[in-house]
Each structure stands twice: as C-alpha cells, then as structure tokens.
PDB file of C-alpha atoms and ligand atoms in Angstrom:
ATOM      1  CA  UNK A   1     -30.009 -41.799  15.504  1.00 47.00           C
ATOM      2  CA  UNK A   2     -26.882 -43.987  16.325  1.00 52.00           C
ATOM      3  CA  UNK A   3     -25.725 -44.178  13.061  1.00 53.00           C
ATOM      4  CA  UNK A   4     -26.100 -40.246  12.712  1.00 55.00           C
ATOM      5  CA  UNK A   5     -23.765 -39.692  16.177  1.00 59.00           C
ATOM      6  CA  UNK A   6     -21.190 -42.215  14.448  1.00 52.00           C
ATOM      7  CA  UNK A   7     -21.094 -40.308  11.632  1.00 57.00           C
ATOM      8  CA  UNK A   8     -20.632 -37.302  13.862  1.00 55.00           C
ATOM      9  CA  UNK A   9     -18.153 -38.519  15.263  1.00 49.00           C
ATOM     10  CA  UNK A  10     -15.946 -39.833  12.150  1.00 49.00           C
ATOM     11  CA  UNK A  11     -16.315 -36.413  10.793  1.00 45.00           C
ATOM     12  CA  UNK A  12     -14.218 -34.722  13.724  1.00 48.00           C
ATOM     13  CA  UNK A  13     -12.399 -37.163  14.062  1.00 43.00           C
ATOM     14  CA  UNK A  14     -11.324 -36.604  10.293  1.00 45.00           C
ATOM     15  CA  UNK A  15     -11.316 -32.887  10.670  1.00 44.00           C
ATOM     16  CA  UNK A  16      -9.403 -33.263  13.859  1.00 47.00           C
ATOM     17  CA  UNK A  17      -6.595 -35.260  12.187  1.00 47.00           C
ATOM     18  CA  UNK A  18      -6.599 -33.383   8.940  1.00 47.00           C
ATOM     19  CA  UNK A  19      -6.060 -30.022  11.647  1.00 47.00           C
ATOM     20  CA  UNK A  20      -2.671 -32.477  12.758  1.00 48.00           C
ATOM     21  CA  UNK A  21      -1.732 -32.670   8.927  1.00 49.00           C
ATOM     22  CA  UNK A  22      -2.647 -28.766   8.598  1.00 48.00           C
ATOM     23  CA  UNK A  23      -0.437 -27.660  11.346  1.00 47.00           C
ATOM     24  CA  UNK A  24       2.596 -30.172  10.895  1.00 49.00           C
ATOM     25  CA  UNK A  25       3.208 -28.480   7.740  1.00 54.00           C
ATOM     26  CA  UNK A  26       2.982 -24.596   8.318  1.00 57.00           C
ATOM     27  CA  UNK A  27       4.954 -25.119  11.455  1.00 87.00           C
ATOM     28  CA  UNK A  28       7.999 -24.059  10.168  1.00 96.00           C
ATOM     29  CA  UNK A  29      10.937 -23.655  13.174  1.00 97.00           C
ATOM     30  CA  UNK A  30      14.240 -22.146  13.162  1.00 98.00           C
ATOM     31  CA  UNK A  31      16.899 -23.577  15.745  1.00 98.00           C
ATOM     32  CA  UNK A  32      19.428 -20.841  16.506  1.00 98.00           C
ATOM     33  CA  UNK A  33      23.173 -22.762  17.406  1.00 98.00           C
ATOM     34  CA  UNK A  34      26.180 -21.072  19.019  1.00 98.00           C
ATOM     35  CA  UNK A  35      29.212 -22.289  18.540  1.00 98.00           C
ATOM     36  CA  UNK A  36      30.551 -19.292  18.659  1.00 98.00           C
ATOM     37  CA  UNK A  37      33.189 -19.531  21.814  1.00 97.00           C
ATOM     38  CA  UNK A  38      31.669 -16.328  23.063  1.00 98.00           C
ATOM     39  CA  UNK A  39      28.174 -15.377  23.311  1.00 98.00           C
ATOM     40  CA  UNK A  40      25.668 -13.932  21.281  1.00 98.00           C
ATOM     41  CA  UNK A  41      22.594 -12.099  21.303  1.00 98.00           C
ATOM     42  CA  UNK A  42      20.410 -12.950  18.605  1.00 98.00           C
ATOM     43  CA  UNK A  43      18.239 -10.143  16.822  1.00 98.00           C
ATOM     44  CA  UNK A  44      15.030 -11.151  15.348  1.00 98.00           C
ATOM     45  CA  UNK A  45      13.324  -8.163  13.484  1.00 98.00           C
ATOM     46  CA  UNK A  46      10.090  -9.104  11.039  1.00 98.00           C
ATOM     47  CA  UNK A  47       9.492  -7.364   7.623  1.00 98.00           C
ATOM     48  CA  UNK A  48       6.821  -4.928   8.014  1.00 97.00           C
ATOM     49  CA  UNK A  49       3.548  -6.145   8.741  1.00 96.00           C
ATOM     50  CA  UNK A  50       4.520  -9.683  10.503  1.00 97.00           C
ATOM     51  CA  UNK A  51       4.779 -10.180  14.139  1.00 97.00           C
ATOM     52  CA  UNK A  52       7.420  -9.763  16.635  1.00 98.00           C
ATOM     53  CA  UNK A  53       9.251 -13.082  17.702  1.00 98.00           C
ATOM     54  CA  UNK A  54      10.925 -13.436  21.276  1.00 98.00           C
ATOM     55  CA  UNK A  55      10.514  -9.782  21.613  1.00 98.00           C
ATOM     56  CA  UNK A  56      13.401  -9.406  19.320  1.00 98.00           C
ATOM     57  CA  UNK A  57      16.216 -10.571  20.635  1.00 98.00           C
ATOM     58  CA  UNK A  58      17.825 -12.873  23.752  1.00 98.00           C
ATOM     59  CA  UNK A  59      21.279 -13.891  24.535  1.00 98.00           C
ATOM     60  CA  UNK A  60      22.729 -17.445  23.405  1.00 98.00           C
ATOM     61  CA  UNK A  61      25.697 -18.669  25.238  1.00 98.00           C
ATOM     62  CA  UNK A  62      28.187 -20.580  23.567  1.00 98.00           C
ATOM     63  CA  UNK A  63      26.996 -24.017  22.946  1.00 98.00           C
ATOM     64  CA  UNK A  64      23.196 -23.341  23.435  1.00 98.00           C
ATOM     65  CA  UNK A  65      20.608 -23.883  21.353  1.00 98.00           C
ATOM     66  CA  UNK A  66      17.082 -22.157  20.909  1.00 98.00           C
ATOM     67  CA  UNK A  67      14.303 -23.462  18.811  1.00 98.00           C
ATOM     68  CA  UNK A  68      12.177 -20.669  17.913  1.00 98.00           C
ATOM     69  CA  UNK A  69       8.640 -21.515  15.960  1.00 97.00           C
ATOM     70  CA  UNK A  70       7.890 -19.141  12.942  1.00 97.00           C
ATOM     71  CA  UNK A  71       4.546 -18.526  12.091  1.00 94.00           C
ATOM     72  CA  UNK A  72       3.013 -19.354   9.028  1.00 93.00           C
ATOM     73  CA  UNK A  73       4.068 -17.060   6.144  1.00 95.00           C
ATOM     74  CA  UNK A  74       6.629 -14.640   8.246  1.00 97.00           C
ATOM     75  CA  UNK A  75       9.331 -12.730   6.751  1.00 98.00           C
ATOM     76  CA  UNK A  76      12.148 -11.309   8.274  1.00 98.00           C
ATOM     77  CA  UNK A  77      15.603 -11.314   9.342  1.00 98.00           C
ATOM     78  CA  UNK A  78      17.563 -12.749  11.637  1.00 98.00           C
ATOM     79  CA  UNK A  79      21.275 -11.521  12.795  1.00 98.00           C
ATOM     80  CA  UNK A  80      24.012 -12.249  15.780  1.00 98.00           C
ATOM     81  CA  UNK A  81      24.802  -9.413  18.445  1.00 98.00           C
ATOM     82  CA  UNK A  82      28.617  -9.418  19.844  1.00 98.00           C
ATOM     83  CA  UNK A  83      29.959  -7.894  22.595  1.00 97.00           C
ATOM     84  CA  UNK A  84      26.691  -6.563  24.409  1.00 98.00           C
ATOM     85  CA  UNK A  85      26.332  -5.841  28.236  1.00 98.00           C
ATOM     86  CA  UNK A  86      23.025  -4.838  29.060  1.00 98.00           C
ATOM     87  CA  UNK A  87      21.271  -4.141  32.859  1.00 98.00           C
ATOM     88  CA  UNK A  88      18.403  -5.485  34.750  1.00 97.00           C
ATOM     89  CA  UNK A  89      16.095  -3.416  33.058  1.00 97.00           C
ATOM     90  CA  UNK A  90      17.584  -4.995  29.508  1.00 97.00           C
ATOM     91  CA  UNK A  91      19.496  -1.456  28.581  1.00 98.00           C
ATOM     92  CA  UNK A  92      23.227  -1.516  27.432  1.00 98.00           C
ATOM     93  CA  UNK A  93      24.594  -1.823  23.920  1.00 97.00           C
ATOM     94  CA  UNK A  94      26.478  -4.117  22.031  1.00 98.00           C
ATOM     95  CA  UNK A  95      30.030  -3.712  19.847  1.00 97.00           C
ATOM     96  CA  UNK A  96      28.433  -5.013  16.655  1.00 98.00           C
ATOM     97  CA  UNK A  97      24.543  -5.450  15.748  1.00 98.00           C
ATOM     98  CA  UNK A  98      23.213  -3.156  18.433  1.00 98.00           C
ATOM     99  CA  UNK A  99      19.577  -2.509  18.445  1.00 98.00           C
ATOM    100  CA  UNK A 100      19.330   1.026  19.847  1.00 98.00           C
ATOM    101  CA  UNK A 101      21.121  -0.438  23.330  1.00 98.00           C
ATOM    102  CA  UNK A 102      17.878  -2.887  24.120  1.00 98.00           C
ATOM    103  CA  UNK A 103      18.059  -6.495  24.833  1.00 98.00           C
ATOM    104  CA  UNK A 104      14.620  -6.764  23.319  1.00 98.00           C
ATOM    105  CA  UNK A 105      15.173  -5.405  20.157  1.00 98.00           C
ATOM    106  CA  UNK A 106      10.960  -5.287  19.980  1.00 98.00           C
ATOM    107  CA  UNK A 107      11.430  -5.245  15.666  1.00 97.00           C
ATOM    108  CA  UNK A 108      13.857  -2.773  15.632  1.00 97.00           C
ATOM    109  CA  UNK A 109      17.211  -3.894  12.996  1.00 98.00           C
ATOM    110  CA  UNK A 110      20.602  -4.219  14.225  1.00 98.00           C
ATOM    111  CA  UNK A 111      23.152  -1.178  13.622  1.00 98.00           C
ATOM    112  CA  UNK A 112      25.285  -2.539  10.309  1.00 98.00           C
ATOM    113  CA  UNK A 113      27.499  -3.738   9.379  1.00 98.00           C
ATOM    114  CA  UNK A 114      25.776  -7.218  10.577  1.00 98.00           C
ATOM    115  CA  UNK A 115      26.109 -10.309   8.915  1.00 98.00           C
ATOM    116  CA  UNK A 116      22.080 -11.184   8.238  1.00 98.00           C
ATOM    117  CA  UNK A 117      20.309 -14.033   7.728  1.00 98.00           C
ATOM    118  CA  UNK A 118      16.773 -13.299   5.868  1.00 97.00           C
ATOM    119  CA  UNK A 119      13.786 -15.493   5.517  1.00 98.00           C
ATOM    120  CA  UNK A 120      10.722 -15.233   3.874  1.00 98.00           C
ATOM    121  CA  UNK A 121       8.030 -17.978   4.336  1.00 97.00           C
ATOM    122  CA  UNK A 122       5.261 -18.732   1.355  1.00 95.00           C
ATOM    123  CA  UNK A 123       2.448 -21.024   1.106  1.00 92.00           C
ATOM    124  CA  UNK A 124       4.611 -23.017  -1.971  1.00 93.00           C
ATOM    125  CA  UNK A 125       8.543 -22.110  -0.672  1.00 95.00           C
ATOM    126  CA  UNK A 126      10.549 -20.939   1.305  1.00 97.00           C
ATOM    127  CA  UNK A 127      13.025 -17.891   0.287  1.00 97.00           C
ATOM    128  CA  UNK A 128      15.932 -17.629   2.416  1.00 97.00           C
ATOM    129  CA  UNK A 129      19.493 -16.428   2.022  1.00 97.00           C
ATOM    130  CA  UNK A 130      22.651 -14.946   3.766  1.00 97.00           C
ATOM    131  CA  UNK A 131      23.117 -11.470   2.959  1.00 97.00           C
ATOM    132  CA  UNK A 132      26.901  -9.523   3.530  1.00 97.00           C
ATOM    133  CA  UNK A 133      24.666  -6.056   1.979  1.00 96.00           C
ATOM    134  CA  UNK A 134      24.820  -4.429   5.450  1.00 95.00           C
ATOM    135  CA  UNK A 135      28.603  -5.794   6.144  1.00 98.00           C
ATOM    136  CA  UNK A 136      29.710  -8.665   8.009  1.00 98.00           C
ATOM    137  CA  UNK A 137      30.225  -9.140  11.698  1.00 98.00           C
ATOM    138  CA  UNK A 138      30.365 -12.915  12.249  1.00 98.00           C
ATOM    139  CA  UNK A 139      29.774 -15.935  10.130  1.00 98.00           C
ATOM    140  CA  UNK A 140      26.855 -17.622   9.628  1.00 98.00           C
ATOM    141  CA  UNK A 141      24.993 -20.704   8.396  1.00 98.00           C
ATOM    142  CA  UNK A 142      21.614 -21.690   7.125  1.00 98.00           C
ATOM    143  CA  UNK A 143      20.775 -25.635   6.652  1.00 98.00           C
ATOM    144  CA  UNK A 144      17.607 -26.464   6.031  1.00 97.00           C
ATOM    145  CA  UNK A 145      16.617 -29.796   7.136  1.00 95.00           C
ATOM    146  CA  UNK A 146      13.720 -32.648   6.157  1.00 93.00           C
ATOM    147  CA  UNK A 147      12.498 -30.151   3.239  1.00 96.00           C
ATOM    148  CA  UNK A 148      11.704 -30.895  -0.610  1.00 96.00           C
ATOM    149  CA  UNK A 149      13.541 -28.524  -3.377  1.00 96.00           C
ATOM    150  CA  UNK A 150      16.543 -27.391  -3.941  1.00 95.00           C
ATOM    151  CA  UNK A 151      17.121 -26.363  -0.395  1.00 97.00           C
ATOM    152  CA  UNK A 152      20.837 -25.688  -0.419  1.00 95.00           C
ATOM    153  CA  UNK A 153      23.185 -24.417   1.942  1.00 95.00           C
ATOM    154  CA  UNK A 154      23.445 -20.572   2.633  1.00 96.00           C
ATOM    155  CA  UNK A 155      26.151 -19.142   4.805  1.00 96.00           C
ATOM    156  CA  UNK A 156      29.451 -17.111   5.401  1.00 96.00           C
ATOM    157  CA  UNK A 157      31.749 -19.443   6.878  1.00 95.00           C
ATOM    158  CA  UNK A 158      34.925 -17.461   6.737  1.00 95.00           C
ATOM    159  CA  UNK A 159      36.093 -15.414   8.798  1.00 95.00           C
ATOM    160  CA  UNK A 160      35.716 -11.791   6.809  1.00 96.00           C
ATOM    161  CA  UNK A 161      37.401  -9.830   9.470  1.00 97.00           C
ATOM    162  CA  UNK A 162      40.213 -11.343   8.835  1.00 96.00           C
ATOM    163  CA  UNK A 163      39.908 -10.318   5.668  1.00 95.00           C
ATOM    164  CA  UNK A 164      38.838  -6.806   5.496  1.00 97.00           C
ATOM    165  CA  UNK A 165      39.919  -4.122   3.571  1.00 97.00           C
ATOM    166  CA  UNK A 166      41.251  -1.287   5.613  1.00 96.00           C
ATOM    167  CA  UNK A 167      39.055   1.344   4.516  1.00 97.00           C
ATOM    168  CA  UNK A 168      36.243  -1.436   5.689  1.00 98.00           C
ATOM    169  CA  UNK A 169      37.244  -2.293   8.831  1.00 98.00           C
ATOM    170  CA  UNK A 170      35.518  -1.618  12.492  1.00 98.00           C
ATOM    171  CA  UNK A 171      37.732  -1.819  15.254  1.00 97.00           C
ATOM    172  CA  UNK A 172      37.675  -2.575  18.673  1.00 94.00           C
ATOM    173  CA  UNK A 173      37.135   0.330  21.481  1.00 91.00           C
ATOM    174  CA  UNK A 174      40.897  -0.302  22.150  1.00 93.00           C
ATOM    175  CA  UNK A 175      41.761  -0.835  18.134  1.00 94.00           C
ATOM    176  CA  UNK A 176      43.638  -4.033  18.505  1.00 95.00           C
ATOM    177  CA  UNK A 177      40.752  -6.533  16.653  1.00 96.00           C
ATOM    178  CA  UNK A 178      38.421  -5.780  13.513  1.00 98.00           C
ATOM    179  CA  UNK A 179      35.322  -6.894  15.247  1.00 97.00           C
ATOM    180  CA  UNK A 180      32.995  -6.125  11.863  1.00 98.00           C
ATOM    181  CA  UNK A 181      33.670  -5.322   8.180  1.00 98.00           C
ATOM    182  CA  UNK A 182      31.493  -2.754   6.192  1.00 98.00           C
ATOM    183  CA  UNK A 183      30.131  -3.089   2.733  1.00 97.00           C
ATOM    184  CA  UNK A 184      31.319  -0.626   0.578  1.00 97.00           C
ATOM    185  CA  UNK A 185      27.975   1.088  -0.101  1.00 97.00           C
ATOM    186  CA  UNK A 186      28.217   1.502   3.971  1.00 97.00           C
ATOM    187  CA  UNK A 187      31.875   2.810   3.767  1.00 97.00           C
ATOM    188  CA  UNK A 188      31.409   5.036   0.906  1.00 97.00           C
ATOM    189  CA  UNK A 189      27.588   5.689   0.324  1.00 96.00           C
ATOM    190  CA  UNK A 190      28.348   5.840  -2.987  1.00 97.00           C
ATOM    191  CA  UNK A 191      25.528   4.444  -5.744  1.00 97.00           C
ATOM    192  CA  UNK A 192      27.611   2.319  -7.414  1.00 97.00           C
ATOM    193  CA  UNK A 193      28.265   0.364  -4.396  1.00 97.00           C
ATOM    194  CA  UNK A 194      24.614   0.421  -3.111  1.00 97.00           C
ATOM    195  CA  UNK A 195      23.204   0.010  -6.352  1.00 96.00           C
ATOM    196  CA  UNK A 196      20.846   3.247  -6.430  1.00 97.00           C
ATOM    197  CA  UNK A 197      20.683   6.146  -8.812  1.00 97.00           C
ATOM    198  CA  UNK A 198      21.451   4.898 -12.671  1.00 97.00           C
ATOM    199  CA  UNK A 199      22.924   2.000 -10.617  1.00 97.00           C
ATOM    200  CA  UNK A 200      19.699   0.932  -9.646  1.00 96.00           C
ATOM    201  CA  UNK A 201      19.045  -2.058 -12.131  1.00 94.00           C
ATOM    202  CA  UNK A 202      20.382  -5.497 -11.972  1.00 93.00           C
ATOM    203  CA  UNK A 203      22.057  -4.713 -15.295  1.00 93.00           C
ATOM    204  CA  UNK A 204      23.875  -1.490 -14.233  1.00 96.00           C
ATOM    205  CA  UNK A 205      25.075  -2.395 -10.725  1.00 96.00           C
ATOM    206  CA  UNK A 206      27.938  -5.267 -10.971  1.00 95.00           C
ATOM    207  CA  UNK A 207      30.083  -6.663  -8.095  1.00 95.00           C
ATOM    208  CA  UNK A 208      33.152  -4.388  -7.637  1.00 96.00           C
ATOM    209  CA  UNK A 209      36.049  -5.081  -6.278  1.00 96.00           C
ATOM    210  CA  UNK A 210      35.379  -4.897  -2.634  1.00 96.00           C
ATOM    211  CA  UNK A 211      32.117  -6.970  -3.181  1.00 96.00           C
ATOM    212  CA  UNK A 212      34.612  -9.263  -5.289  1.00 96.00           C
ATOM    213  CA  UNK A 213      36.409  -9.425  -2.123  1.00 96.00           C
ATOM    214  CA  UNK A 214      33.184 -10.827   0.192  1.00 96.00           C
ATOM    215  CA  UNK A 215      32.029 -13.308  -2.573  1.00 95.00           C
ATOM    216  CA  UNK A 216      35.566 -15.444  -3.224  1.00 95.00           C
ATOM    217  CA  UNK A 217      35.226 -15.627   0.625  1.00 95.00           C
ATOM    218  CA  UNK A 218      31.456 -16.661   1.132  1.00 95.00           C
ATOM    219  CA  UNK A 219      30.458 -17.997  -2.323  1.00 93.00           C
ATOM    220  CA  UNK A 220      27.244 -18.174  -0.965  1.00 93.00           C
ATOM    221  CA  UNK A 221      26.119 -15.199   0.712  1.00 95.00           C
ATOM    222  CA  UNK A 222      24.545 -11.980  -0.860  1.00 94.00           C
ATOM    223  CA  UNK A 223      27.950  -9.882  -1.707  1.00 94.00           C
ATOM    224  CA  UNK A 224      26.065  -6.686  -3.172  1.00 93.00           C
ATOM    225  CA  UNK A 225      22.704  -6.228  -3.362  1.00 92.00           C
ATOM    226  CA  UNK A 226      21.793  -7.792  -6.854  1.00 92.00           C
ATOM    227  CA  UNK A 227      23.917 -10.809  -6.349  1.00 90.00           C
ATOM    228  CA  UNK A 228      20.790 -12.706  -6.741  1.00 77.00           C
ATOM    229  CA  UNK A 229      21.679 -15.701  -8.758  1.00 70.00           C
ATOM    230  CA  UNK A 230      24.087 -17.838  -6.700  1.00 69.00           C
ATOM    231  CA  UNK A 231      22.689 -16.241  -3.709  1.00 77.00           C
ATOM    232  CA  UNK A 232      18.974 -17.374  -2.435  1.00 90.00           C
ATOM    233  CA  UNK A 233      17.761 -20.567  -1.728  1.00 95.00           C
ATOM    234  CA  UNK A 234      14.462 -21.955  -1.998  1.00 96.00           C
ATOM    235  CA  UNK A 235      13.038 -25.026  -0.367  1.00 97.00           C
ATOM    236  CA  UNK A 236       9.549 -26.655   0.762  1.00 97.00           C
ATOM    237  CA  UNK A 237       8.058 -27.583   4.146  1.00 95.00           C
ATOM    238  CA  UNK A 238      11.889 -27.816   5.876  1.00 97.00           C
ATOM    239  CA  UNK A 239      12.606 -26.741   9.035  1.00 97.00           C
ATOM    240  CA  UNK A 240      16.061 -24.333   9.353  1.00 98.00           C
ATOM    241  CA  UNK A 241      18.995 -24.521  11.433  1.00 98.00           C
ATOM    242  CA  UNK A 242      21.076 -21.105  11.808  1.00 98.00           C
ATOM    243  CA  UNK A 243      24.712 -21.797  13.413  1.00 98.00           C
ATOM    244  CA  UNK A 244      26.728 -18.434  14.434  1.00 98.00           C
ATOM    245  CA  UNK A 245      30.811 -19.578  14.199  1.00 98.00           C
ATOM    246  CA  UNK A 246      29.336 -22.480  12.014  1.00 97.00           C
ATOM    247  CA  UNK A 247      33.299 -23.794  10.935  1.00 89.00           C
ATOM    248  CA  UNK A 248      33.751 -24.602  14.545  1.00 70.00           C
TER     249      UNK A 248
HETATM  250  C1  NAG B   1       7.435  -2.563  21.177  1.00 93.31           C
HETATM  251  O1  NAG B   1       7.036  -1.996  19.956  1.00 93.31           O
HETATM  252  C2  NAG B   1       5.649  -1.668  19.913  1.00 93.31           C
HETATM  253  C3  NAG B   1       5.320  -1.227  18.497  1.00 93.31           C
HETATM  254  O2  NAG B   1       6.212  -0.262  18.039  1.00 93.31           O
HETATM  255  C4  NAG B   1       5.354  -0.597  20.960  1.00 93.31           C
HETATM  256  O3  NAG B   1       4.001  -0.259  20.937  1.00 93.31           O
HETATM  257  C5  NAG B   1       5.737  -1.150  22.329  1.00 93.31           C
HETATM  258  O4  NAG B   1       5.569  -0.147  23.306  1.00 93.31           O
HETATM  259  C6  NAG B   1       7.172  -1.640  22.353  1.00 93.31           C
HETATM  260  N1  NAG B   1       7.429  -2.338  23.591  1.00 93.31           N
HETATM  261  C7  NAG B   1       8.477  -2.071  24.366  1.00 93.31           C
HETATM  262  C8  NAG B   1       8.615  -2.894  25.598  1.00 93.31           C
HETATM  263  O5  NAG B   1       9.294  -1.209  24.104  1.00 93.31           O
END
C-alpha cells in the first residue's frame, strides 16, 4: 500500500514537471519597445480563427515596454498607431494605422499604409517577417531572442518617409510632414503593383521601381508582396522583441 502511494506520487510529480517543460516551450512572448520619442498605440489583430490579444490595441509611451504572451500556435499581425487621440469611452482616431477610431481595435486591421509586423507560430517554427505591402508609417524591428534556427533579424530601420516618392506620400492635416508612405499597389491599384490578375504568380509579379525604392532602404522587410526570399524569417522556441523607432 505504501509503496503504491509512492509511486503515486512520483508519477505527478513527473507529470507535474513534464507540464513545467510543456508550457516553458509553447510560451512564446512578444515584448513591444518604444523608442519612438512620441507615443504609440500598438494594434494587435489575429489571422482569422485565433484569439484577440489585449483587446487589440493600447497606447505605449515613449520608452515603455509591454510584454504580451502569445498563445500557442497564433498568427497575426502586429503594427504601430501615430498620432491618435481617443476619449474616455476609447473613441478618437489616429493619423496613421487607425482602426475604425477605437482604442481597442477588438481584431479589426489598421487603415494602410502601416508598416506591419506578421507572425505566425507552428508547433516546429516560427514564421515571422516585416512587411512594407500595405505602406510604411514608422520603422520597425523584430529580434528574436534565446531561439534555435536561423532566426535573423527582420525590420525597417530607415526612415521611408523621408524617402517617399511624391505620388506615395501621406501628409500631415496641415501638409508640412509625410507622416506615412503608400505602396504602389495602394497608390495606384494597379495589378502589377499588387501582384493580382496575370500578375498573380511569383514568376510574373517582379519588384518595380517604387518597390525597388522600399527594398535598398529596408533590405529586410517585405517590399511587394512576393518578395519572399530575403524576406521571412524562421526560428524555434525564441521569444520576440518588436522595437517601434528601433535606430534610436
Ligand atoms: C469585439 O468583437 C467581437 C467579435 O466581432 C464582438 O462580438 C464584440 O462585441 C466586440 N467587442 C467590442 C467591445 O466592440
């Protein structure tokens, strides 16, 4: 009878610990960083099907972290609000990367162009990347830390603004900054640039010069939407850090 309860015992004990091992490694967390001299509202919005983190959004002030836990095998995206005032009852809007004027996004995307950060977690690898498809409104950075792979950098450091082509640019209400920068399929809706209609293959749809423009800036950031090679990273079991304004 003792012997049995002992034995009892070592087996939860070993379950117990082999739970510890189980949830160490599915625990994947992203730590948001703004070092960004202004603030900025995060937008969190899921790919169909996976749950809604933080409600979808929250505001970061400059210098403030936020370590928010993914759970296991969520996809989504993840992109940086500018310029938002909202109310007490969280209703306003934002100059770039509103979410229909709501502080809680609640898995609703961000109006583009948006610089986007997009991660996809899988039992064997992570997928993640940063993608300038939608345009750009404010660099980011993805470093993933403590994880086995390849696990390289992904980001937009420069400042693209800076950098747009007129026919890209968004302006401020009063016109005097370019607060985002379009992709040209958002400019133009034409297929070549979004890679639809006979442009709809890998082989048919080829950087352009505007895309040309966004990749010699961020070598490693989606420029058009088959820029796949040099574009998403892979890694196992890391944990991520995301910096908005990482060059600061
Ligand atoms: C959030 O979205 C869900 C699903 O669309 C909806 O049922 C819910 O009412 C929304 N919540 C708020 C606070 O808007």
């Amino acid at each position: 009878m003792e012997t049995m309860q002992l034995h009892t015992i070592f087996i939860f004990i070993f379950i117990f610990f082999n739970l510890l091992h189980f949830h160490s490694v599915t625990a994947t967390t992203i730590v948001l960083i703004n070092k960004c001299t202004h603030p900025v509202w995060p937008g969190v919005q899921p790919t169909s099907g996976h749950p809604v983190l933080v409600r979808g959004g929250f505001k970061l002030p400059p210098r403030k972290s936020y370590t928010l836990p993914l759970s296991p095998s969520w996809s989504g995206r993840l992109w940086g609000r500018v310029g938002c005032t909202f109310n007490s009852f969280g209703r306003g809007n934002c100059a770039t990367g509103d979410c229909g004027g709501l502080l809680f996004c609640n898995g609703t995307g961000g109006t583009p162009p948006a610089t986007l950060a997009e991660i996809t977690l899988t039992a064997n690898q992570d997928f993640y990347d940063v993608s300038l498809v939608d345009g750009y409104n404010l660099p980011i950075s993805i470093i993933p830390f403590k994880g086995k792979g390849k696990c390289t950098y992904a980001g937009c450091v420069s400042d693209l603004n800076m950098m747009c082509p007129v026919g890209l640019q968004v302006r401020s209400r009063d016109r005097r900054r370019v607060v985002a920068c379009k992709s040209a399929c958002l400019a133009f809706k034409a297929p070549r640039f979004c890679c639809t209609g006979k442009y709809g293959k890998p082989q048919t749809c080829k950087p352009t010069a505007y895309s040309r423009i966004f990749k010699v800036a961020c070598p490693r950031a989606y420029s058009y939407a088959y820029d796949d090679a040099t574009s998403v990273s892979t890694c196992t079991g890391a944990n991520y850090l995301l910096t908005f304004c990482p060059h600061r």
